[in-house]
Coordinates of N, CA and C and ligand atoms in Angstrom, one line a residue:
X29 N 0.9 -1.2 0.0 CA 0.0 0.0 0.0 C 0.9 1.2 0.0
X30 N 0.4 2.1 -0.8 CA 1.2 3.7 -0.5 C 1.1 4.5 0.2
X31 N 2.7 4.8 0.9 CA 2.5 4.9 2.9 C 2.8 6.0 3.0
X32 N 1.8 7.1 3.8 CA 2.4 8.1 4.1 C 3.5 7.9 5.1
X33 N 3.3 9.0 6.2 CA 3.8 8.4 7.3 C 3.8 8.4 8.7
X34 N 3.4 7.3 9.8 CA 2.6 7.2 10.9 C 3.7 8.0 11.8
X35 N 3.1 9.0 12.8 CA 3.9 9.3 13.7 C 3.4 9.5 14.7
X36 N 3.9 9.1 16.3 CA 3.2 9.4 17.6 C 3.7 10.2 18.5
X37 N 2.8 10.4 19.6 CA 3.5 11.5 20.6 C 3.4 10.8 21.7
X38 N 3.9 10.3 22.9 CA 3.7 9.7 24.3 C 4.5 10.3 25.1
X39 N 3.9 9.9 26.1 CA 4.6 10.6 27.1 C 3.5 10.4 28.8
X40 N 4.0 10.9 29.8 CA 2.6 10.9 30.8 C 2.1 12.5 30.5
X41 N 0.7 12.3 32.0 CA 0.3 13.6 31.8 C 0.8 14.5 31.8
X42 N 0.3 15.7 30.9 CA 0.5 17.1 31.0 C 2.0 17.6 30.2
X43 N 2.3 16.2 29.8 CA 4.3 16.3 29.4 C 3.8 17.4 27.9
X44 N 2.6 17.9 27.4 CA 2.9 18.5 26.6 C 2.7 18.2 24.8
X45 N 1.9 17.0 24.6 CA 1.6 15.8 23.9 C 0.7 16.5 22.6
X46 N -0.1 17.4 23.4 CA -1.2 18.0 22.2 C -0.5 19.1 21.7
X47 N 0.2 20.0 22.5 CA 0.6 20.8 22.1 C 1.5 21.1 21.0
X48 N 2.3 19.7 21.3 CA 3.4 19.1 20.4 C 3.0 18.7 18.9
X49 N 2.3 18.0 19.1 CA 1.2 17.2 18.1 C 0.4 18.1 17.2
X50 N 0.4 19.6 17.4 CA -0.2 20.7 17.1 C 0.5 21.6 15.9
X51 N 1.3 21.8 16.9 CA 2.8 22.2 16.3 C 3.5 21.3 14.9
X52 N 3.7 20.5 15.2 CA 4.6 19.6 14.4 C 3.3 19.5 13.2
X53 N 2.1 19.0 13.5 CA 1.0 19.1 12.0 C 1.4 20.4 11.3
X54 N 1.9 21.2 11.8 CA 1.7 22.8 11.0 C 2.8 22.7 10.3
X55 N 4.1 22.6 10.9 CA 5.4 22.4 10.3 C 5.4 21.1 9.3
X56 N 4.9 19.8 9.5 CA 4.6 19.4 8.2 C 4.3 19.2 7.5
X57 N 2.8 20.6 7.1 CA 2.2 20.9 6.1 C 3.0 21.8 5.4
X58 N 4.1 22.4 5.7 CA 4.9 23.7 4.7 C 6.0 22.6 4.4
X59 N 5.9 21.2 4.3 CA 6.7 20.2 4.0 C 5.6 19.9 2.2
X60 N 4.4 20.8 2.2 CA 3.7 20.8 1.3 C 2.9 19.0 1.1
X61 N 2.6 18.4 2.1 CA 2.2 16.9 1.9 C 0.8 17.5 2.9
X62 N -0.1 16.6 2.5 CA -1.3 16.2 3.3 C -1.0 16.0 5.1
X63 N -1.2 16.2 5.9 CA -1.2 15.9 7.3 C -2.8 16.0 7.9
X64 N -2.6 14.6 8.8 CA -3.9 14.5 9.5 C -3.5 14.8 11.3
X65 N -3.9 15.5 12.0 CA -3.9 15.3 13.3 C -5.2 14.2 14.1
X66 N -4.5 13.1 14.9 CA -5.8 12.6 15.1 C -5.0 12.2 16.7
X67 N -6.1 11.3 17.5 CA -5.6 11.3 19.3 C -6.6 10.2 19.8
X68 N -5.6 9.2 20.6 CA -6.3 8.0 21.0 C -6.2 8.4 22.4
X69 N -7.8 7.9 23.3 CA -8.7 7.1 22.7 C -9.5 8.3 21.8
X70 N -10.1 7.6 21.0 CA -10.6 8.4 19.5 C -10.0 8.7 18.3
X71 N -10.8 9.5 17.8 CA -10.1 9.6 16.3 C -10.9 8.4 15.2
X72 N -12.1 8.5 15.6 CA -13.2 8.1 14.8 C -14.6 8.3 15.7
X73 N -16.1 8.2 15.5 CA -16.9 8.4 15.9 C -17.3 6.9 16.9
X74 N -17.1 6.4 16.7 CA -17.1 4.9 17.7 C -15.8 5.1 18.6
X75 N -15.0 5.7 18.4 CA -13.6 5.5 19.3 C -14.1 6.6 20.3
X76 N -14.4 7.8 19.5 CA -15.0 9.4 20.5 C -15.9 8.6 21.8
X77 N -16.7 7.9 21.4 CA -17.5 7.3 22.1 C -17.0 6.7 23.3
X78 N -16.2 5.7 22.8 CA -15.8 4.7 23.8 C -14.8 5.8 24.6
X79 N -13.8 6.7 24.3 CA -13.1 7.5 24.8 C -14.1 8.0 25.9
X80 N -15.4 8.5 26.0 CA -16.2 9.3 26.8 C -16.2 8.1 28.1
X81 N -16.4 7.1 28.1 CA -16.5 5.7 28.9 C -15.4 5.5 29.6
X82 N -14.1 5.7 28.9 CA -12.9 5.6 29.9 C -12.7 6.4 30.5
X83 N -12.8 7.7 29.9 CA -11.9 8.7 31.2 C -13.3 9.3 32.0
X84 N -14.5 8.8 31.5 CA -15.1 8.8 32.6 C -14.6 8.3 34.0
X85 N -14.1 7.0 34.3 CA -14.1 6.1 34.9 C -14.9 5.1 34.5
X86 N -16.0 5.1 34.0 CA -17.2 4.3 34.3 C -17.1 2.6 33.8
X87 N -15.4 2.4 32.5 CA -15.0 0.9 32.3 C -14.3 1.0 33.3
X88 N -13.6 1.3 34.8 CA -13.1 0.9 35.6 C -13.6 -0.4 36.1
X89 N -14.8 -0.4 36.4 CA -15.0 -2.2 37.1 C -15.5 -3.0 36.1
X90 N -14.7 -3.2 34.6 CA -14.3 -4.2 33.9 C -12.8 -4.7 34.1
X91 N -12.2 -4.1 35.0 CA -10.9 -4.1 35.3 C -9.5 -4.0 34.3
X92 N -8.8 -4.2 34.7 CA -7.6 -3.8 33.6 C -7.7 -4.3 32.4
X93 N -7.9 -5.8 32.0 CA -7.9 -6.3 30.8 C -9.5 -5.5 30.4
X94 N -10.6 -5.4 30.8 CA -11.9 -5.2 30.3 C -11.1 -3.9 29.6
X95 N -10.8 -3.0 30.5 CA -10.1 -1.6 30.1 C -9.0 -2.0 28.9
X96 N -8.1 -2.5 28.8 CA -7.3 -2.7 27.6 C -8.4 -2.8 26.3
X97 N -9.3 -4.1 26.7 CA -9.6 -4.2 25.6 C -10.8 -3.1 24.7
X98 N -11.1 -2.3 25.7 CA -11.7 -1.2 25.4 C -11.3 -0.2 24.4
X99 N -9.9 0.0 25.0 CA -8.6 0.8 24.5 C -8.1 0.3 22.8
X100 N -8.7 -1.3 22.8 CA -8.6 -1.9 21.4 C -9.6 -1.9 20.6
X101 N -11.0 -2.0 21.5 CA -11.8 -1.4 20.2 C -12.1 -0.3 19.7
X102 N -11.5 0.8 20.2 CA -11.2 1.9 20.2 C -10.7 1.9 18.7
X103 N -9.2 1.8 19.0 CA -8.0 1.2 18.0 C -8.8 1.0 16.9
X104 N -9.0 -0.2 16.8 CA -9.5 -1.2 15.8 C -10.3 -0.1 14.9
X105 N -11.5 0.5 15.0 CA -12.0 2.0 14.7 C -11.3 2.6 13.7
X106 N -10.7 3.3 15.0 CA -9.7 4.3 14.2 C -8.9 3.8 13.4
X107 N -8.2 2.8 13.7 CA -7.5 2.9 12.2 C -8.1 2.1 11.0
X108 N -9.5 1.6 11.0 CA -10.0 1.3 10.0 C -10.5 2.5 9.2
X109 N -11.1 3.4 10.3 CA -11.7 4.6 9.7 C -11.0 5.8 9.4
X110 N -9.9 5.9 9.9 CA -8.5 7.4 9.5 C -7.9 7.3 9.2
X111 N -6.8 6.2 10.4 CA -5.5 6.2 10.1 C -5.0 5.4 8.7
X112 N -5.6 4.0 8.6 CA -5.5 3.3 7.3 C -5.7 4.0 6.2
X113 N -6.9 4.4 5.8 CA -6.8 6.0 4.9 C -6.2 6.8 4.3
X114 N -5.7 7.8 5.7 CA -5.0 8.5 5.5 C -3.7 8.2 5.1
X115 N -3.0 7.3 5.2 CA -2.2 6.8 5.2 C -1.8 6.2 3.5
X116 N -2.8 5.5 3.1 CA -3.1 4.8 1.8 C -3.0 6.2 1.0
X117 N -3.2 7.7 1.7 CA -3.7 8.2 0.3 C -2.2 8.8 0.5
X118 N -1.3 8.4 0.9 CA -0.2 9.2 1.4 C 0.1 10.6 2.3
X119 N -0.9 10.7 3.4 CA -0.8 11.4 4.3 C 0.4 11.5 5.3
X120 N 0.9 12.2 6.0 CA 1.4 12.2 7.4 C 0.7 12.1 8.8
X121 N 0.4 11.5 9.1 CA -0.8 11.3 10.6 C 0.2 11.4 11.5
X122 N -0.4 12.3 12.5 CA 0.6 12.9 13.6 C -0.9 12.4 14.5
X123 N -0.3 11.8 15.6 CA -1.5 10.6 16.3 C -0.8 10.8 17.7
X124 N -2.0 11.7 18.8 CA -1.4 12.0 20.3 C -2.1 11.1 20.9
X125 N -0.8 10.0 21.0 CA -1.0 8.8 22.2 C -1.4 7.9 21.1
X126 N -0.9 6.5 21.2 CA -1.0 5.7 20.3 C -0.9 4.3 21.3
X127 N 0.0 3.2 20.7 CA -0.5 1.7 21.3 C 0.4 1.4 22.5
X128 N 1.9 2.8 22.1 CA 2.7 2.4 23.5 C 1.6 2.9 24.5
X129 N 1.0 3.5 25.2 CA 0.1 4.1 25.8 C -0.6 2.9 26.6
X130 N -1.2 2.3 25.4 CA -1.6 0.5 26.5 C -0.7 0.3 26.8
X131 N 0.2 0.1 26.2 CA 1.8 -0.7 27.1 C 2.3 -0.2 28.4
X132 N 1.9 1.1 28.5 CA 2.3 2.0 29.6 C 1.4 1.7 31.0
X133 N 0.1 2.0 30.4 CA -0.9 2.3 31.6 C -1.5 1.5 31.6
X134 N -2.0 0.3 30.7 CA -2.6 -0.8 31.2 C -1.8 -1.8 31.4
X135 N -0.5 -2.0 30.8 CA 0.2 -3.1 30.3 C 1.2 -3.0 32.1
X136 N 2.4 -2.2 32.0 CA 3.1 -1.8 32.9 C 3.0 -1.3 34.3
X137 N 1.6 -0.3 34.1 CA 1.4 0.3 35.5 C -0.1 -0.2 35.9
X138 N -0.6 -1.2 35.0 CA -2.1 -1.2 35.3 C -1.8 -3.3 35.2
X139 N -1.0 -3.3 35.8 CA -1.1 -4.9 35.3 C -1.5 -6.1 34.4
X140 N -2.0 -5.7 33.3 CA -2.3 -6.5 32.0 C -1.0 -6.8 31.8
X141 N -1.2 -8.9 31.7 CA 0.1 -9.4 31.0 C 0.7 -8.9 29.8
X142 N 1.9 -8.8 29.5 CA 2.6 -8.1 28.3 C 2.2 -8.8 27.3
X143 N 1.6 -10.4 27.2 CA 1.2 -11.5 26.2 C 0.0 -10.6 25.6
X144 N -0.6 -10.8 26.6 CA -1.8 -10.5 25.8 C -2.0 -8.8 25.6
X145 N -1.5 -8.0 25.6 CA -1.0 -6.8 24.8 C -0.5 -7.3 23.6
X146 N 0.8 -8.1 23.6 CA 1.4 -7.9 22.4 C 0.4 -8.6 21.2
X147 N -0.5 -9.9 21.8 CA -1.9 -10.3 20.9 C -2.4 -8.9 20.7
X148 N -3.1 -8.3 21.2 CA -3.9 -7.4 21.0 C -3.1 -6.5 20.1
X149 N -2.0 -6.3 19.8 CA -1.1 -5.5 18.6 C -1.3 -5.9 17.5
X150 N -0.7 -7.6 17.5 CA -0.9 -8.4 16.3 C -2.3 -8.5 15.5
X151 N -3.2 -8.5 16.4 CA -4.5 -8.5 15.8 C -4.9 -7.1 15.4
X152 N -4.8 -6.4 16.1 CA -5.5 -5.0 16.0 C -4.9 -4.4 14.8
X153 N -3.5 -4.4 15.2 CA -2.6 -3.1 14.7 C -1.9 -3.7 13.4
X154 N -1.8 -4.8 13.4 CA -0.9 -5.8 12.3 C 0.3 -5.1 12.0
X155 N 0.3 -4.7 10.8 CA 1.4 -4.1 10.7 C 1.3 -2.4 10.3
X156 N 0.3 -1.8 10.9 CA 0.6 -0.6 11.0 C 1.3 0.5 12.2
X157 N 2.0 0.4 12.1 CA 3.0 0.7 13.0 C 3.4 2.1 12.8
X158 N 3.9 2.8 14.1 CA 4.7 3.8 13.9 C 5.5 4.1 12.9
X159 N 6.1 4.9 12.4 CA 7.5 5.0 11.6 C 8.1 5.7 13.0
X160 N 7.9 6.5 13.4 CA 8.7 7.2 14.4 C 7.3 8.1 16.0
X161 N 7.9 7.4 16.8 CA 7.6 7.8 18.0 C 8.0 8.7 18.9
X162 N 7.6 10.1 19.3 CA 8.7 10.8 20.3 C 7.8 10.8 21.4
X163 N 8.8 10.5 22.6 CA 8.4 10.4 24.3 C 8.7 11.1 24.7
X164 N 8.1 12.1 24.9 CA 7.9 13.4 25.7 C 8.1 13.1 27.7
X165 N 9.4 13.8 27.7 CA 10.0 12.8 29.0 C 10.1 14.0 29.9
X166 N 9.3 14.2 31.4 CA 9.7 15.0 32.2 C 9.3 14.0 33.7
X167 N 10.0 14.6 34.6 CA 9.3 13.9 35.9 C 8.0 14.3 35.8
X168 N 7.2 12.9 36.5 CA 6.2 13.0 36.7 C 5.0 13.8 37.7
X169 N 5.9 14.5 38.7 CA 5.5 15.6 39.6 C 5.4 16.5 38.6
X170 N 6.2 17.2 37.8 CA 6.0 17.9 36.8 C 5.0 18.4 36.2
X171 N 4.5 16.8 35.4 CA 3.4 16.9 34.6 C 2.5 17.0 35.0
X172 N 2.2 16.3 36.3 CA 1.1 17.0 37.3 C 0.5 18.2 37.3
X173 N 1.5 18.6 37.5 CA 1.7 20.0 37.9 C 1.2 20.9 36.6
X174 N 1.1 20.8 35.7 CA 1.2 21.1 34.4 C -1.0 20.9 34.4
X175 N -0.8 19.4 34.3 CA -2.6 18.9 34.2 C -2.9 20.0 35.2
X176 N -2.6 19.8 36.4 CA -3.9 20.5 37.2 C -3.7 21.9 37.0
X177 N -3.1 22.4 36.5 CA -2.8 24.1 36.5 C -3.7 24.3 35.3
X178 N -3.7 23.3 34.3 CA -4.7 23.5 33.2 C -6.3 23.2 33.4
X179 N -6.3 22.1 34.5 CA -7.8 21.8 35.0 C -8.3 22.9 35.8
X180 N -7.9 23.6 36.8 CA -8.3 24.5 37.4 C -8.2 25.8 36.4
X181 N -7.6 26.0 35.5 CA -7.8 27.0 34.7 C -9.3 26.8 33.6
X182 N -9.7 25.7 33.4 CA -10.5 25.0 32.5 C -11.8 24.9 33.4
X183 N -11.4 24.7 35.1 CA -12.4 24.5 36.2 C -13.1 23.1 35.5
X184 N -12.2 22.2 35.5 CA -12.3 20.3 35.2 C -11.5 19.6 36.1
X185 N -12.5 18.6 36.7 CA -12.1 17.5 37.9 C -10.8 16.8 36.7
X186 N -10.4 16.4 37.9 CA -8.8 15.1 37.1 C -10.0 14.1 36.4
X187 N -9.3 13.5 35.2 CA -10.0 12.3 34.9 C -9.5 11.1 35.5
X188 N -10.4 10.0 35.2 CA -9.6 8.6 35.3 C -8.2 8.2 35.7
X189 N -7.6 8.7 34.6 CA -6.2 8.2 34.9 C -5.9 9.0 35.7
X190 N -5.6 10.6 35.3 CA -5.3 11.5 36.1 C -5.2 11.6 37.6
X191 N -6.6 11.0 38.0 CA -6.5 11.0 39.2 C -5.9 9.6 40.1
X192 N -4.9 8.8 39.2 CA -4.0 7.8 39.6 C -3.3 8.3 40.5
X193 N -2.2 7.5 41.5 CA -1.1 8.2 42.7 C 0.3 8.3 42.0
X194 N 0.7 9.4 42.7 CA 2.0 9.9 41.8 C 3.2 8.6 42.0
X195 N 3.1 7.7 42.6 CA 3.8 6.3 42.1 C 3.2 5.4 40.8
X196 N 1.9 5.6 40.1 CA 1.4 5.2 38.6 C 2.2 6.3 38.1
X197 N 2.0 7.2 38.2 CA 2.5 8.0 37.2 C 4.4 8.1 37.0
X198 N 5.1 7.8 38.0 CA 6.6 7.4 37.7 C 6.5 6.4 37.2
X199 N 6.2 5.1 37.6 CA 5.9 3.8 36.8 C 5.9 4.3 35.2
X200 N 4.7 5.0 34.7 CA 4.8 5.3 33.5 C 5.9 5.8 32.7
X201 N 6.6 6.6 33.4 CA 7.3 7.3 33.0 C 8.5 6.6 32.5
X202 N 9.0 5.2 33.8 CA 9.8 4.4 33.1 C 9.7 3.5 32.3
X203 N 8.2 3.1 32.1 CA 7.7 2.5 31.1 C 8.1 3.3 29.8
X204 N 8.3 4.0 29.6 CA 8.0 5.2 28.4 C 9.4 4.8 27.9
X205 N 10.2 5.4 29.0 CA 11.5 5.2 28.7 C 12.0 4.4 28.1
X206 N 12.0 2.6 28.9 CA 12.4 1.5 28.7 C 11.5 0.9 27.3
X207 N 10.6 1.4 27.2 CA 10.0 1.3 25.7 C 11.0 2.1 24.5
X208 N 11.4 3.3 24.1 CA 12.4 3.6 23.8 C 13.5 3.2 24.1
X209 N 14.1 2.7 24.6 CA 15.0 2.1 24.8 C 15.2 0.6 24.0
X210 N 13.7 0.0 24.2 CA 13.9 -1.2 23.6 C 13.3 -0.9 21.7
X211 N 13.3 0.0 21.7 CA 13.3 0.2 19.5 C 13.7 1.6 19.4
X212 N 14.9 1.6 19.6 CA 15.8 3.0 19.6 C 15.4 3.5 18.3
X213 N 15.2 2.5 17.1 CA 14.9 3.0 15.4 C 13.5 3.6 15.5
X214 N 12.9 3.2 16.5 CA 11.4 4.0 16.1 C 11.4 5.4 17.6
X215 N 12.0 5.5 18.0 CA 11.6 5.9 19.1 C 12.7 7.0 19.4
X216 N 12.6 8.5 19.9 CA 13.0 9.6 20.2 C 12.6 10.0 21.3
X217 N 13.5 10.1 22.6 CA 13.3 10.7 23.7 C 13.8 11.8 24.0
X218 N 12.4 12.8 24.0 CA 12.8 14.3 24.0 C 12.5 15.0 25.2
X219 N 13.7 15.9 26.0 CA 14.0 16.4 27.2 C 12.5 17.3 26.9
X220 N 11.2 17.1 27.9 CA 10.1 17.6 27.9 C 10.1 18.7 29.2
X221 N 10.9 19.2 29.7 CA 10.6 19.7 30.6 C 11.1 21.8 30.2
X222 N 11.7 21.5 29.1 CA 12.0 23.2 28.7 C 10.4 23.3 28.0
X223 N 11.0 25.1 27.5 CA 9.8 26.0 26.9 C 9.2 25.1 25.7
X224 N 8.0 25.1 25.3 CA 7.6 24.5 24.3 C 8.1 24.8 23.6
X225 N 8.9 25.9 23.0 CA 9.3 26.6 21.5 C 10.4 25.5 21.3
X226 N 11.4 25.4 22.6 CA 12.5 24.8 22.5 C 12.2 23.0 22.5
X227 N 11.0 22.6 22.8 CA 11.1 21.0 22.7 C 9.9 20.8 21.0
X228 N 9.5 22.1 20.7 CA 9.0 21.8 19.2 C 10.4 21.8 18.6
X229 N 11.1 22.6 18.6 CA 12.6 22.9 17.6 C 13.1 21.3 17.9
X230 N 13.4 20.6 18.8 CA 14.2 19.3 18.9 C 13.2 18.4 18.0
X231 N 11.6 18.5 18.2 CA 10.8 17.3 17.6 C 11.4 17.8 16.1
X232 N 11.4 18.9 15.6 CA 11.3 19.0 14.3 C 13.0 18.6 13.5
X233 N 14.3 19.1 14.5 CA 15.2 18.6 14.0 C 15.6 16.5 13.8
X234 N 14.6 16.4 15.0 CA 14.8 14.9 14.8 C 13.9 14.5 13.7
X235 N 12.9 15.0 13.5 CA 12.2 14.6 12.6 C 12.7 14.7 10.9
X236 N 13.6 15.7 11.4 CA 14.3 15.5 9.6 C 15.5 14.7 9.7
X237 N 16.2 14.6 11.0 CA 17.3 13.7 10.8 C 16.9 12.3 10.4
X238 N 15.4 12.0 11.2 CA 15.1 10.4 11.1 C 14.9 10.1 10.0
X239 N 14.0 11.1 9.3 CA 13.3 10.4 7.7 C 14.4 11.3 6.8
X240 N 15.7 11.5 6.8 CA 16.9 12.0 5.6 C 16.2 13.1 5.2
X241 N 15.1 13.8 5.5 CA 14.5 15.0 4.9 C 16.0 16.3 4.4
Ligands
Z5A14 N1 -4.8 6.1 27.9 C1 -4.6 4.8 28.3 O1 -4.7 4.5 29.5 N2 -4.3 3.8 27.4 C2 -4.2 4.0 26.1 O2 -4.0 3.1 25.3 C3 -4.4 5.4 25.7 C4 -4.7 6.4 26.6 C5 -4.3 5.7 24.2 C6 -6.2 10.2 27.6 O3 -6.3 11.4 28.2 C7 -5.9 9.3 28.8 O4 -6.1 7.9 28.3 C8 -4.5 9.4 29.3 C9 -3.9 8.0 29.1 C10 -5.1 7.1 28.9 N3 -4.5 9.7 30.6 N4 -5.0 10.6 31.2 N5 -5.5 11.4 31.8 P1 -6.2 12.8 27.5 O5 -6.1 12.7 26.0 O6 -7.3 13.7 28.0 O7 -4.9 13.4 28.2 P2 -3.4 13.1 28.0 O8 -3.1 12.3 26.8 O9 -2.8 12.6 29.3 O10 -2.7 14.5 27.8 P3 -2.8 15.8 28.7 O11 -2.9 15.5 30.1 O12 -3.9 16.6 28.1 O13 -1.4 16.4 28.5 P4 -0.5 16.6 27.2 O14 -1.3 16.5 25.9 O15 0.7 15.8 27.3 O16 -0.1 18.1 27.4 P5 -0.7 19.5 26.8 O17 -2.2 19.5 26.8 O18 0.0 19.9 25.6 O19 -0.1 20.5 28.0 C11 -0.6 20.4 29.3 C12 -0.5 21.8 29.9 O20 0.9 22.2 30.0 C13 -1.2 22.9 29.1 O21 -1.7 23.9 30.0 C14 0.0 23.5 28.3 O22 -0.2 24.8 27.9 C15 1.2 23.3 29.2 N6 2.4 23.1 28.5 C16 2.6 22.4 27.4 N7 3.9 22.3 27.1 C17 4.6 23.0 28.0 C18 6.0 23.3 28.3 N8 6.9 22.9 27.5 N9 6.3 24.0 29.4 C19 5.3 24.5 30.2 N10 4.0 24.2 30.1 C20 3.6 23.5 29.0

């Protein structure tokens, strides 16, 4: 199939993911190519949905696997209905939060065996994969710090996850890491804790180093 090309943003809360993801669609539209911005959970009208369900809370007492697999039909959706697409027609899809995300928070800090994750990849995701991942990396007090300065500015309760203990949220964070760590070729860990101007300028240099631009 003719591939645009898949790109994700992770990281924990507040590290800065949308903002990023915002940014970087603008810069590579004056690359003159198609770009889609899209963000799991959602990023089709069945995923929108199920996304309303999670961070409600309200799949919490399906428990972690119920919750994973929530997170996959979610998935399964969206990339039938966008990302595949977009992709086929040779788009750039810039996608905030993608499948490391289960790996992180249901997989690592939420207890779902890594087995049946990595099934749920194989089936779901097959071989649409990232080309390049950046993990937006700051302590996790940080990002906190960041969500709730924006929730009380917004006057919005923490969600679901959000309202996890600041030991989930370090968990994540070395989840993130050791995830990059283990596919250095797809994956970019970028110092998230400077000005946004200055961690867009790094996504975008790495982004031309990765694809020879
Ligand atoms: N989840 C999951 O469990 N499993 C999965 O498979 C997937 C997701 C896909 C989605 O929530 C939740 O679903 C998420 C994980 C879980 N957990 N939560 N909560 P979401 O989409 O609503 O939120 P999020 O993905 O966690 O992102 P966020 O909290 O909105 O943060 P962000 O996108 O990383 O950051 P931001 O919105 O760009 O910035 C946050 C604030 O910081 C904002 O006021 C900015 O103006 C400010 N900001 C941004 N950059 C900077 C810098 N560089 N310096 C200072 N301040 C900054």
């Amino acid at each position: 199939m003719p591939l645009g090309k898949f790109i994700t943003l992770e990281g924990g809360e507040g590290a800065g993911k949308s903002t990023q993801a915002k940014t970087l669609r603008d810069r590579i539209a004056t690359l003159g190519v198609e770009t889609l911005l899209t963000r799991e959970p959602g990023g089709s009208p069945r995923a929108e949905a199920i996304r309303a369900v999670l961070l409600s809370g309200k799949a919490k007492r399906y428990g972690p696997i119920g919750e994973a697999l929530l997170f996959y039909v979610a998935r399964d959706s969206h990339l039938e209905l966008t990302i595949r697409p977009a992709l086929a027609r040779g788009a750039w899809v810039v996608c905030d939060r993608f499948h490391d995300s289960t790996r992180a928070y249901q997989g690592a800090a939420g207890g779902v065996p890594i087995a049946a994750i990595d099934a749920l990849e194989r089936i779901v995701i097959g071989p649409t994969r990232p080309d390049l991942t950046f993990i937006l990396d700051l302590p996790a007090e940080e990002g906190l710090k960041r969500a709730a300065a924006r929730a009380s500015a917004d006057n919005q309760a923490a969600d679901r996850f959000e309202a996890m203990s600041p030991r989930f949220h370090e968990s994540l964070r070395r989840e993130f890491l050791e995830i990059a760590q283990a596919e250095p070729w797809r994956c970019a860990v970028i110092d998230a804790t400077r000005p946004a101007q200055a961690v867009a300028d790094d996504i975008w240099a790495t982004l031309i180093q990765r694809f020879d631009l």
